[in-house]
Every structure is written in structure tokens, then in C-alpha cells.
Amino acid sequence: MFPSLLDATEDEVVAYREEHGERLPEAVSTAVGNYCGLSIDQATVEAGELPMVGLPRVM
């Protein structure tokens, strides 16, 4: 798990990100997918090949 700025110093967060940062996109994608109940292929995201979805604007 990535440290929060509330729980660690900025230097600790920077050092952790430098060591583990390449895992961040996959971790975010997995977390969002789990939260929303979606399964999105990481390679599709990285290739920019996701279909576009239009949502109605609520006023």
C-alpha cells in the first residue's frame, strides 16, 4: 500500500514512489475496478484503446 502524506513525511512518500511507483497505475486501476465492479485490461488502458462513454449532464 502506498503511504499517505498524512501518515508519512514527504521524503518517505517520494522514496516509496521511486521504489514502487511503476506498480501505481495497476494498483489504481484494480482499486477503481473493484470499487465500480469493472474489469478493465491494463494493456488496453495503456494503449489508449478504451471506448468512450457519454453521460448525460445533470443540472
Coordinates of C-alpha atoms in Angstrom, one line a residue:
M1 CA 0.0 0.0 0.0
F2 CA 1.3 3.5 -0.8
P3 CA 1.8 5.7 2.2
S4 CA -0.4 8.7 2.7
L5 CA 1.1 12.2 3.1
L6 CA -0.9 12.2 6.4
D7 CA 0.9 9.2 7.7
A8 CA 4.5 9.8 6.4
T9 CA 6.8 12.6 5.6
E10 CA 7.1 13.9 2.0
D11 CA 10.6 12.4 1.8
E12 CA 9.2 8.9 2.8
V13 CA 6.4 9.2 0.2
V14 CA 8.9 10.2 -2.5
A15 CA 11.3 7.4 -1.7
Y16 CA 8.5 4.8 -1.7
R17 CA 7.1 6.1 -5.0
E18 CA 10.6 5.9 -6.6
E19 CA 11.0 2.3 -5.4
H20 CA 7.4 1.1 -6.1
G21 CA 5.9 3.8 -8.5
E22 CA 5.7 1.5 -11.5
R23 CA 3.0 -0.5 -9.7
L24 CA 0.8 2.6 -9.1
P25 CA -1.2 2.6 -12.4
E26 CA -2.1 -1.1 -12.0
A27 CA -3.0 -0.6 -8.3
V28 CA -5.2 2.4 -9.1
S29 CA -6.9 0.5 -12.0
T30 CA -7.5 -2.5 -9.7
A31 CA -8.9 -0.4 -6.9
V32 CA -11.2 1.6 -9.2
G33 CA -12.3 -1.6 -10.9
N34 CA -13.1 -3.3 -7.6
Y35 CA -15.0 -0.3 -6.3
C36 CA -17.0 0.1 -9.5
G37 CA -17.4 -3.6 -10.2
L38 CA -15.5 -3.3 -13.5
S39 CA -12.8 -5.4 -15.1
I40 CA -10.6 -3.3 -17.4
D41 CA -7.5 -4.7 -19.0
Q42 CA -4.4 -2.6 -18.0
A43 CA -2.8 -3.1 -21.5
T44 CA -6.0 -1.6 -23.1
V45 CA -5.7 1.4 -20.7
E46 CA -2.0 1.9 -21.5
A47 CA -2.7 1.7 -25.3
G48 CA -5.5 4.3 -25.0
E49 CA -8.0 1.9 -26.6
L50 CA -10.9 2.3 -24.1
P51 CA -14.2 3.1 -25.7
M52 CA -15.7 6.5 -24.8
V53 CA -18.8 6.8 -22.8
G54 CA -21.0 9.8 -22.8
L55 CA -23.0 10.6 -19.6
P56 CA -26.0 13.0 -19.5
R57 CA -25.4 16.3 -17.8
V58 CA -27.5 16.7 -14.7
M59 CA -28.4 20.2 -13.8

